[in-house]
PDB file of C-alpha atoms in Angstrom:
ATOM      1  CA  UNK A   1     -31.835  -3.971 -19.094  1.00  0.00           C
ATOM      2  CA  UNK A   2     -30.100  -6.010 -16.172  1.00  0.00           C
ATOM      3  CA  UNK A   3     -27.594  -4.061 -14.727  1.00  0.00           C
ATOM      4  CA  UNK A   4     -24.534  -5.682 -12.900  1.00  0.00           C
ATOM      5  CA  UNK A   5     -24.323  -4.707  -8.812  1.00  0.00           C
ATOM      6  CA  UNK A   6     -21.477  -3.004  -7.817  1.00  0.00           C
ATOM      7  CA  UNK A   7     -20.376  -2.448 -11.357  1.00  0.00           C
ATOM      8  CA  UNK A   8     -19.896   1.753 -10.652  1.00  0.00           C
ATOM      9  CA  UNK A   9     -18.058   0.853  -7.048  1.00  0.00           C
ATOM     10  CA  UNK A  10     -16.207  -1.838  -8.350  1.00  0.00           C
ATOM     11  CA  UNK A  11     -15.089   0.470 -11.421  1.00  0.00           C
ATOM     12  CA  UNK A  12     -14.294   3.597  -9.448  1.00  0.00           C
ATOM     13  CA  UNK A  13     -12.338   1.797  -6.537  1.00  0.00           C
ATOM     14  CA  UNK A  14     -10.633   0.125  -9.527  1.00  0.00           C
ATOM     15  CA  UNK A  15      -9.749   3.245 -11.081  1.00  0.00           C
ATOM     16  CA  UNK A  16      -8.830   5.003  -8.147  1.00  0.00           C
ATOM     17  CA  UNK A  17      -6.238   2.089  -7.115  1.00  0.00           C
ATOM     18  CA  UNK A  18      -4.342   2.270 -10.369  1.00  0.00           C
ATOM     19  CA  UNK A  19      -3.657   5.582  -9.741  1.00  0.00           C
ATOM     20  CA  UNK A  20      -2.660   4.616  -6.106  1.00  0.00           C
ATOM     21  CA  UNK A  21      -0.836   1.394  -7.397  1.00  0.00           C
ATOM     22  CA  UNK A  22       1.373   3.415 -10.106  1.00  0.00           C
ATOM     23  CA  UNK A  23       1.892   6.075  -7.843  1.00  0.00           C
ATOM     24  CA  UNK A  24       2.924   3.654  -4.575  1.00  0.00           C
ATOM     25  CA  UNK A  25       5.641   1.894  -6.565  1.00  0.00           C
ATOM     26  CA  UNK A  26       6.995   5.451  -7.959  1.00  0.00           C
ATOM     27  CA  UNK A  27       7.487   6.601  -4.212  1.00  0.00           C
ATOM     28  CA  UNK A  28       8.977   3.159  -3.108  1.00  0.00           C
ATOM     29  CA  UNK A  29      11.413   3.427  -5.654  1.00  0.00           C
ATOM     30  CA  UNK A  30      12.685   6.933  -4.494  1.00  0.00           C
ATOM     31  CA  UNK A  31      12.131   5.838  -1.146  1.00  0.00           C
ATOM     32  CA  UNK A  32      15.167   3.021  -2.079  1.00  0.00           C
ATOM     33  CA  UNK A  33      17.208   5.683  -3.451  1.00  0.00           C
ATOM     34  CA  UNK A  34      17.020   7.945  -0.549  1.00  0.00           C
ATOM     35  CA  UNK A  35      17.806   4.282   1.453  1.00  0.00           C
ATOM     36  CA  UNK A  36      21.177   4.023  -1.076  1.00  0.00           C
ATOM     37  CA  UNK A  37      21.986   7.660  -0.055  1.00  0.00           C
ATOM     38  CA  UNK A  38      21.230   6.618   3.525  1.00  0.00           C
ATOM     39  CA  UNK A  39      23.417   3.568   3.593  1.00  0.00           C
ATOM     40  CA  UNK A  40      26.422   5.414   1.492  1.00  0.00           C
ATOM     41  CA  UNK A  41      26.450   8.251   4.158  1.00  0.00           C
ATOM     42  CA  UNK A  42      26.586   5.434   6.786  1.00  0.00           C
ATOM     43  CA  UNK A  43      30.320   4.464   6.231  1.00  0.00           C
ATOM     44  CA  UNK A  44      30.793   8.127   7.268  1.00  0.00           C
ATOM     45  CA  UNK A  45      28.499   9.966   9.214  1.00  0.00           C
ATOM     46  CA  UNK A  46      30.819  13.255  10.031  1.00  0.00           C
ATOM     47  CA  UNK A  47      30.853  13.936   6.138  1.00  0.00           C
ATOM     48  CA  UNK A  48      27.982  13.273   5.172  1.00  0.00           C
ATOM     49  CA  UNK A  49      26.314  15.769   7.704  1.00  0.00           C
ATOM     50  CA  UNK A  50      25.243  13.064   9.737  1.00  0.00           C
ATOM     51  CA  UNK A  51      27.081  13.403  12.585  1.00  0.00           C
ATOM     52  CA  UNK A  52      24.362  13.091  15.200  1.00  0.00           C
ATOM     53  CA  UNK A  53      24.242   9.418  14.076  1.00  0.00           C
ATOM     54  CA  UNK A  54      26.313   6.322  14.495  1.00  0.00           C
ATOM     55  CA  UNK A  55      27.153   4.355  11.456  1.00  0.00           C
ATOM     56  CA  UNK A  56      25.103   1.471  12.743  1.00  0.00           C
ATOM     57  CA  UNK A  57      22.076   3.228  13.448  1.00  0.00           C
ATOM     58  CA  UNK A  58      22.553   4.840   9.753  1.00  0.00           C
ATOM     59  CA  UNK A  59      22.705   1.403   8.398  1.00  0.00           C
ATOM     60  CA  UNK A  60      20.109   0.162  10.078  1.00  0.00           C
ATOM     61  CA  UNK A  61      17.609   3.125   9.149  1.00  0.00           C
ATOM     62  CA  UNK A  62      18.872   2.284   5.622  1.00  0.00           C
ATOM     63  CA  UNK A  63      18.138  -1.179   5.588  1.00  0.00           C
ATOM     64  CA  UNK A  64      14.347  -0.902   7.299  1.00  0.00           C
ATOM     65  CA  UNK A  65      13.785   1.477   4.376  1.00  0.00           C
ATOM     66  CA  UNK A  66      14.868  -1.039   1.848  1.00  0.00           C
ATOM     67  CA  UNK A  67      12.240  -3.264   3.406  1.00  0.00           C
ATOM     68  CA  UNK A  68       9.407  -1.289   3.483  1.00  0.00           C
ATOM     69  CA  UNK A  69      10.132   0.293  -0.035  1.00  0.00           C
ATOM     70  CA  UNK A  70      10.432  -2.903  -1.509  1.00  0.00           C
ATOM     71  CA  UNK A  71       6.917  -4.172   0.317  1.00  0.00           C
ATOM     72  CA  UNK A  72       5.775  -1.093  -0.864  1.00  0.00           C
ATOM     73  CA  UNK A  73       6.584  -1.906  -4.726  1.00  0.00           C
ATOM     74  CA  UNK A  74       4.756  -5.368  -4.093  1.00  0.00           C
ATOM     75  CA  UNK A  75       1.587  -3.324  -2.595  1.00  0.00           C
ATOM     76  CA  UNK A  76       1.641  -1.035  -5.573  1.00  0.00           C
ATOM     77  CA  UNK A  77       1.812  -3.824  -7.807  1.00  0.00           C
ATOM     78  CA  UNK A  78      -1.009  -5.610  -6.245  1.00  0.00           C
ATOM     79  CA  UNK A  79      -3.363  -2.815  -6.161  1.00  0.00           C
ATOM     80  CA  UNK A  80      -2.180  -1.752 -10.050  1.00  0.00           C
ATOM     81  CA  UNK A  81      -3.121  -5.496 -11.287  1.00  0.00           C
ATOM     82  CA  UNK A  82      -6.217  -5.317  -8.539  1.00  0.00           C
ATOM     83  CA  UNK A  83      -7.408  -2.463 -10.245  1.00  0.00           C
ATOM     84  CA  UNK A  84      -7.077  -3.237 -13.831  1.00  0.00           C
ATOM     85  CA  UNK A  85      -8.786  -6.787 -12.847  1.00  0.00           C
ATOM     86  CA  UNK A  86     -11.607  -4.374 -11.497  1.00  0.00           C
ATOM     87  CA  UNK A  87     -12.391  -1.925 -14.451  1.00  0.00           C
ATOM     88  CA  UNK A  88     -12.284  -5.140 -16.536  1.00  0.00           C
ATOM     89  CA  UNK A  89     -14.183  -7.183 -14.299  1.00  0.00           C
ATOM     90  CA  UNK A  90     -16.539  -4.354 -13.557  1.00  0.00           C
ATOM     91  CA  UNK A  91     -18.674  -5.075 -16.253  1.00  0.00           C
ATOM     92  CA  UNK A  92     -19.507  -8.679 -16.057  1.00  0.00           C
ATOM     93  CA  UNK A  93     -21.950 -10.502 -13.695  1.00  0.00           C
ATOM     94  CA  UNK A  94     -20.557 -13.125 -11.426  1.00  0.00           C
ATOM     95  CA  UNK A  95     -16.475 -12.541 -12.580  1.00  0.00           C
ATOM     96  CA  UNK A  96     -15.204 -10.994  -9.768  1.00  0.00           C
ATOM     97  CA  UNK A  97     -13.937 -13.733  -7.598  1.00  0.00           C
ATOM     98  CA  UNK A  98     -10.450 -12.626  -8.575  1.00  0.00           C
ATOM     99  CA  UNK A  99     -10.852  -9.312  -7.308  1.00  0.00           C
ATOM    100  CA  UNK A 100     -12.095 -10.147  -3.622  1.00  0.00           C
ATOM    101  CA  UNK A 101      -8.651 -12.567  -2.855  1.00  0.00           C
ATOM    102  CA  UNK A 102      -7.030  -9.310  -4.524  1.00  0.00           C
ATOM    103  CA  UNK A 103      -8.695  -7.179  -2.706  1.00  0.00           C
ATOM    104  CA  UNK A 104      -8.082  -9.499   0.793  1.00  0.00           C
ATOM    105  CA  UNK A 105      -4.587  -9.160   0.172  1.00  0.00           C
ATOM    106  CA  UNK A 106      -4.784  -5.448  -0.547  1.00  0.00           C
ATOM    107  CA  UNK A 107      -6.156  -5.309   2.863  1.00  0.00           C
ATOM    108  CA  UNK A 108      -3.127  -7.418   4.067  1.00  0.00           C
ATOM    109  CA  UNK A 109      -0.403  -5.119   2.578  1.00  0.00           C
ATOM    110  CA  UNK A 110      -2.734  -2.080   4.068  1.00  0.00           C
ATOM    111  CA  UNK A 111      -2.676  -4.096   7.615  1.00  0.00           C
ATOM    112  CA  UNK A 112       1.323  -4.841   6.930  1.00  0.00           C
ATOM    113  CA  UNK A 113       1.665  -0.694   6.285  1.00  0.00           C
ATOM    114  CA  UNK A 114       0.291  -0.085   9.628  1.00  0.00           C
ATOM    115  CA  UNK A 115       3.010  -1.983  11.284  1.00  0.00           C
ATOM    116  CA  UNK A 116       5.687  -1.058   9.527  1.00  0.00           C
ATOM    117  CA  UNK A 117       4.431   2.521  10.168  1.00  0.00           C
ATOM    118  CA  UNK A 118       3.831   1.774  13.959  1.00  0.00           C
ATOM    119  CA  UNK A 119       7.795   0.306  14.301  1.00  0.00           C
ATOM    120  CA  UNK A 120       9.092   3.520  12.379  1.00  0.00           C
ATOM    121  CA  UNK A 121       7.813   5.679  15.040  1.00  0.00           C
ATOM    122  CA  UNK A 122       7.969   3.749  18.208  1.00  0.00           C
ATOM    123  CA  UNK A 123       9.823   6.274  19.869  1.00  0.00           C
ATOM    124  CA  UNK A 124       6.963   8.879  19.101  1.00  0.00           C
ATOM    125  CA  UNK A 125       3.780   7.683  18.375  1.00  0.00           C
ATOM    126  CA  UNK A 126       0.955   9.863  17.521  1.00  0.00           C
ATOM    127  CA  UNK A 127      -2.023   7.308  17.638  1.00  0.00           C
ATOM    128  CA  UNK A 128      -4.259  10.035  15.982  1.00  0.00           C
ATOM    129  CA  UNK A 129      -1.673  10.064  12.758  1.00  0.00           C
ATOM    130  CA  UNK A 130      -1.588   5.833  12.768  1.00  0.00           C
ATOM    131  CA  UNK A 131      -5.065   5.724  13.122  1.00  0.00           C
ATOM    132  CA  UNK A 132      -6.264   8.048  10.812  1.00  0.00           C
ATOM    133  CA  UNK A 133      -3.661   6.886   8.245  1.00  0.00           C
ATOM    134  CA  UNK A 134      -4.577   3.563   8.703  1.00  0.00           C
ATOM    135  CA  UNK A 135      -8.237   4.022   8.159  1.00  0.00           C
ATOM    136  CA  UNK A 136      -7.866   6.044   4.991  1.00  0.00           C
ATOM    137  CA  UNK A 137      -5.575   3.413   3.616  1.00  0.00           C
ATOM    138  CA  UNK A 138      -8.429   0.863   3.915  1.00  0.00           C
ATOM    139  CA  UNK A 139     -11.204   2.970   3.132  1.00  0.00           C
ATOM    140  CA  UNK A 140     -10.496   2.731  -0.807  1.00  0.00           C
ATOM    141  CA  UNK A 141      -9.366  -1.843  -0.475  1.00  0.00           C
ATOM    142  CA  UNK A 142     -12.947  -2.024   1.706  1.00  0.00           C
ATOM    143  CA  UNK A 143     -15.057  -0.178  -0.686  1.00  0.00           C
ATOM    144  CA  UNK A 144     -13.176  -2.637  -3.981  1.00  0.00           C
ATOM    145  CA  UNK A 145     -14.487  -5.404  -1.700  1.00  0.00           C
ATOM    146  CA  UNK A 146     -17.747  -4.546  -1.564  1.00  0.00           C
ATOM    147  CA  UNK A 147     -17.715  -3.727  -4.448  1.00  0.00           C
ATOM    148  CA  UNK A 148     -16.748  -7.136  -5.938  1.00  0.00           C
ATOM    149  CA  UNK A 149     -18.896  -8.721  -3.654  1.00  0.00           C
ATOM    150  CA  UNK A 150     -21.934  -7.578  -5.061  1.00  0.00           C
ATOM    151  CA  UNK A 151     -20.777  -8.432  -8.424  1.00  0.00           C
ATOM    152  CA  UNK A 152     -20.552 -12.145  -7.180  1.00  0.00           C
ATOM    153  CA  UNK A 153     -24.079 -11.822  -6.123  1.00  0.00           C
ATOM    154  CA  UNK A 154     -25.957 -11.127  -9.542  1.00  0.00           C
TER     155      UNK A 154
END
């Protein structure tokens, strides 16, 4: 019986990042709403226990959220349809040219995380935490890669 390479890796790592895809685009979502709250206590800082912060900086902490939620959603969405394009793909020799550009731009939106983790805490950056959250977060993209490379190769 042939056996397709990287069918088990590229069928985990699939699993695995429809889990991670469903649950990124839940948290972006109430990361948005928190943002709304954010912005809406903006217009008044002193009542909305806020007072430590100017409107402007309020607003602007609202609005980066909004951004990085809503890159966040994308990322999730990605790596759901990456995924489901690797259990299905898992399977069959030579078919999983669509999951290394998915998986490239998983590592993208991983790479694009970094950064927009790096500018959140600029005023106190623990290189250990970025690091460390960086690798883990393309750990699981690295391993689909491989994984649909050696599907390409049967």
């Amino acid at each position: 019986m042939n056996t397709v390479k990287g069918k088990g890796l590229l069928k985990v790592t699939g699993i695995l990042m429809i889990i991670g895809g469903i649950l990124c685009a839940i948290l972006a979502l109430i990361g948005i709403l928190g943002a709304g709250l954010i912005l809406a206590g903006s217009s008044n800082p002193s009542i909305a226990g806020l007072s430590g912060y100017t409107s402007h900086e309020l607003a602007n902490v609202g609005n980066f959220t909004i951004v990085a939620s809503v890159v966040a959603i994308i990322g999730g969405i990605i790596e759901l349809v990456g995924g489901i394009l690797g259990v299905k793909k898992s399977g069959v020799p030579n078919s999983a040219k669509p999951c290394v550009v998915v998986g490239i731009i998983i590592i993208a939106f991983s790479l694009v995380s970094t950064v927009f983790t790096l500018l959140n805490s600029i005023d106190n950056i623990n290189f250990f935490s970025l690091l460390s959250s960086s690798l883990i977060g393309l750990v699981l993209p690295i391993l689909y890669l491989v994984g649909a490379a050696l599907n390409l190769k049967n």
